[in-house]
Structure formats: structure tokens, C-alpha cells
Amino acid sequence: MTNSVPHALLQGTASMGMMLLAGGLIGRAFCFRRQITVREARMTKTANLLFWTGSGVAVTANIWIRFLDAQAGFFRISNPFLLAQIAVFAAILGLDVWPTRKFRSWSRYLDLDQTPYFTDREFNSIRRLWRIQTFLLVLMPFFAPLIRTGLGTPK
């Protein structure tokens, strides 16, 4: 790398973004219950905001990292682990679209200090999606060393 200080700062920023994302995802599990109260519903919406804020920070930092890598001649799109990491991250974000839309629809209830309405089937679906997202999130740290070492790239 030509200049490692910006790269290190961006790596730290990307890590902080992933920590925010994980905090929002895990925090949602502690707040979201079948018999939810108004306070827990507000905390669930806050955890969801934390999730999306973290994903925005992580994506932005990773795009800048890839840009700096391309300038230094390190970036290779043929690395299968980079493509797998992007696919897993996209899956985590894609699986969260429906729960986010559901949580955002609670605003009219929460403005009136009422408990939001959702069915048991919706609760079970959101919990199932949460389990899948958590499993995929656990896989994310394993990609970084594989990408950096260049495993799987043609010589």
C-alpha cells in the first residue's frame, strides 16, 4: 500500500460499522417479544436504526478500502472470498428489509403510546430471519484473512 494510515483508519471505521450492525441485530433480539410493551417497541425501533446505521458505515468504509486497494494495484475481483463476503453481507441486509418495514409501521402506534400490533406468524417470521442473519453475521470475520492472503486467486 502506498499510504497505510488512511487504510488503517478505514479498516477501523469498517470494523466499528460492523460492531454497530451487530449491536443493532443482537439488541433487537432482547427488545422484540411476543407480548411487547411500548417501551420495548421503541427500543426495537432504535436497535433497528442502529443496525442500518452500522451497515451504512461499514459499506461506505469498505467501498473506500476497495478504492484505495485498486489504486495500489492490490484489488482483484477474481478473489472468490471477496465475492462471497459481498454476497453474505447483501443477504444480511436483504433479509432485514421486511422486518424494517414492519418496525417502521409502528410509528403511528408509538406516537399515541399504544402497543403495536403484529401477529404470532409475523413474530415467528421475524425471529426466524433474525436467526439466519445472526448465523450469516458470525461468518463475516472469517472472510477478511482469506481475502488479504489472496487464497483462491489465480497465480
PDB file of C-alpha atoms in Angstrom, residues 9-86:
ATOM      1  CA  LEU A   9      -8.425   4.339   9.674  1.00  0.00           C
ATOM      2  CA  LEU A  10     -10.852   2.963   7.113  1.00  0.00           C
ATOM      3  CA  GLN A  11     -10.365  -0.581   8.419  1.00  0.00           C
ATOM      4  CA  GLY A  12     -11.169   0.665  11.913  1.00  0.00           C
ATOM      5  CA  THR A  13     -14.210   2.523  10.637  1.00  0.00           C
ATOM      6  CA  ALA A  14     -15.433  -0.583   8.816  1.00  0.00           C
ATOM      7  CA  SER A  15     -14.959  -2.618  11.998  1.00  0.00           C
ATOM      8  CA  MET A  16     -16.900  -0.038  14.014  1.00  0.00           C
ATOM      9  CA  GLY A  17     -19.670  -0.175  11.427  1.00  0.00           C
ATOM     10  CA  MET A  18     -19.846  -3.948  11.730  1.00  0.00           C
ATOM     11  CA  MET A  19     -19.956  -3.621  15.533  1.00  0.00           C
ATOM     12  CA  LEU A  20     -22.857  -1.178  15.264  1.00  0.00           C
ATOM     13  CA  LEU A  21     -24.615  -3.532  12.862  1.00  0.00           C
ATOM     14  CA  ALA A  22     -24.084  -6.493  15.199  1.00  0.00           C
ATOM     15  CA  GLY A  23     -25.185  -4.444  18.207  1.00  0.00           C
ATOM     16  CA  GLY A  24     -28.396  -3.480  16.459  1.00  0.00           C
ATOM     17  CA  LEU A  25     -29.075  -7.039  15.342  1.00  0.00           C
ATOM     18  CA  ILE A  26     -28.394  -8.570  18.756  1.00  0.00           C
ATOM     19  CA  GLY A  27     -30.107  -5.706  20.595  1.00  0.00           C
ATOM     20  CA  ARG A  28     -33.265  -6.278  18.616  1.00  0.00           C
ATOM     21  CA  ALA A  29     -33.459  -9.839  19.977  1.00  0.00           C
ATOM     22  CA  PHE A  30     -33.512  -8.544  23.551  1.00  0.00           C
ATOM     23  CA  CYS A  31     -36.242  -5.981  22.870  1.00  0.00           C
ATOM     24  CA  PHE A  32     -38.584  -7.763  20.459  1.00  0.00           C
ATOM     25  CA  ARG A  33     -41.046 -10.005  22.326  1.00  0.00           C
ATOM     26  CA  ARG A  34     -44.380 -11.620  21.666  1.00  0.00           C
ATOM     27  CA  GLN A  35     -46.148  -9.525  24.324  1.00  0.00           C
ATOM     28  CA  ILE A  36     -44.312  -6.289  23.571  1.00  0.00           C
ATOM     29  CA  THR A  37     -44.719  -3.091  25.551  1.00  0.00           C
ATOM     30  CA  VAL A  38     -44.491   0.442  24.183  1.00  0.00           C
ATOM     31  CA  ARG A  39     -41.027   0.876  25.716  1.00  0.00           C
ATOM     32  CA  GLU A  40     -39.751  -2.382  24.155  1.00  0.00           C
ATOM     33  CA  ALA A  41     -41.221  -1.388  20.792  1.00  0.00           C
ATOM     34  CA  ARG A  42     -39.331   1.914  20.908  1.00  0.00           C
ATOM     35  CA  MET A  43     -36.124   0.088  21.845  1.00  0.00           C
ATOM     36  CA  THR A  44     -36.688  -2.336  18.942  1.00  0.00           C
ATOM     37  CA  LYS A  45     -37.002   0.585  16.532  1.00  0.00           C
ATOM     38  CA  THR A  46     -33.824   2.121  17.978  1.00  0.00           C
ATOM     39  CA  ALA A  47     -31.955  -1.179  17.598  1.00  0.00           C
ATOM     40  CA  ASN A  48     -33.143  -1.347  14.006  1.00  0.00           C
ATOM     41  CA  LEU A  49     -31.842   2.184  13.389  1.00  0.00           C
ATOM     42  CA  LEU A  50     -28.507   1.142  14.908  1.00  0.00           C
ATOM     43  CA  PHE A  51     -28.402  -1.861  12.540  1.00  0.00           C
ATOM     44  CA  TRP A  52     -28.916   0.265   9.429  1.00  0.00           C
ATOM     45  CA  THR A  53     -26.527   2.992  10.625  1.00  0.00           C
ATOM     46  CA  GLY A  54     -23.833   0.376  11.159  1.00  0.00           C
ATOM     47  CA  SER A  55     -24.448  -1.139   7.747  1.00  0.00           C
ATOM     48  CA  GLY A  56     -24.134   2.278   6.109  1.00  0.00           C
ATOM     49  CA  VAL A  57     -20.857   2.997   7.899  1.00  0.00           C
ATOM     50  CA  ALA A  58     -19.451  -0.459   7.065  1.00  0.00           C
ATOM     51  CA  VAL A  59     -20.453  -0.285   3.390  1.00  0.00           C
ATOM     52  CA  THR A  60     -19.057   3.224   2.930  1.00  0.00           C
ATOM     53  CA  ALA A  61     -15.748   2.356   4.601  1.00  0.00           C
ATOM     54  CA  ASN A  62     -15.401  -0.880   2.620  1.00  0.00           C
ATOM     55  CA  ILE A  63     -16.044   0.917  -0.663  1.00  0.00           C
ATOM     56  CA  TRP A  64     -13.254   3.373   0.187  1.00  0.00           C
ATOM     57  CA  ILE A  65     -10.957   0.499   1.165  1.00  0.00           C
ATOM     58  CA  ARG A  66     -11.583  -1.207  -2.182  1.00  0.00           C
ATOM     59  CA  PHE A  67     -10.930   2.108  -3.937  1.00  0.00           C
ATOM     60  CA  LEU A  68      -7.566   2.520  -2.155  1.00  0.00           C
ATOM     61  CA  ASP A  69      -6.694  -1.117  -2.899  1.00  0.00           C
ATOM     62  CA  ALA A  70      -7.434  -0.572  -6.584  1.00  0.00           C
ATOM     63  CA  GLN A  71      -5.159   2.475  -6.665  1.00  0.00           C
ATOM     64  CA  ALA A  72      -2.341   0.449  -5.082  1.00  0.00           C
ATOM     65  CA  GLY A  73      -2.811  -2.410  -7.549  1.00  0.00           C
ATOM     66  CA  PHE A  74      -3.928  -4.882  -4.867  1.00  0.00           C
ATOM     67  CA  PHE A  75      -7.607  -5.183  -5.750  1.00  0.00           C
ATOM     68  CA  ARG A  76      -8.578  -8.330  -7.593  1.00  0.00           C
ATOM     69  CA  ILE A  77     -12.220  -9.020  -8.375  1.00  0.00           C
ATOM     70  CA  SER A  78     -11.365 -12.657  -9.104  1.00  0.00           C
ATOM     71  CA  ASN A  79     -10.982 -13.449  -5.395  1.00  0.00           C
ATOM     72  CA  PRO A  80     -13.899 -15.794  -4.600  1.00  0.00           C
ATOM     73  CA  PHE A  81     -13.819 -14.930  -0.898  1.00  0.00           C
ATOM     74  CA  LEU A  82     -14.356 -11.237  -1.629  1.00  0.00           C
ATOM     75  CA  LEU A  83     -17.376 -12.116  -3.749  1.00  0.00           C
ATOM     76  CA  ALA A  84     -18.635 -14.467  -1.020  1.00  0.00           C
ATOM     77  CA  GLN A  85     -18.235 -11.736   1.600  1.00  0.00           C
ATOM     78  CA  ILE A  86     -20.196  -9.287  -0.534  1.00  0.00           C
TER      79      ILE A  86
END
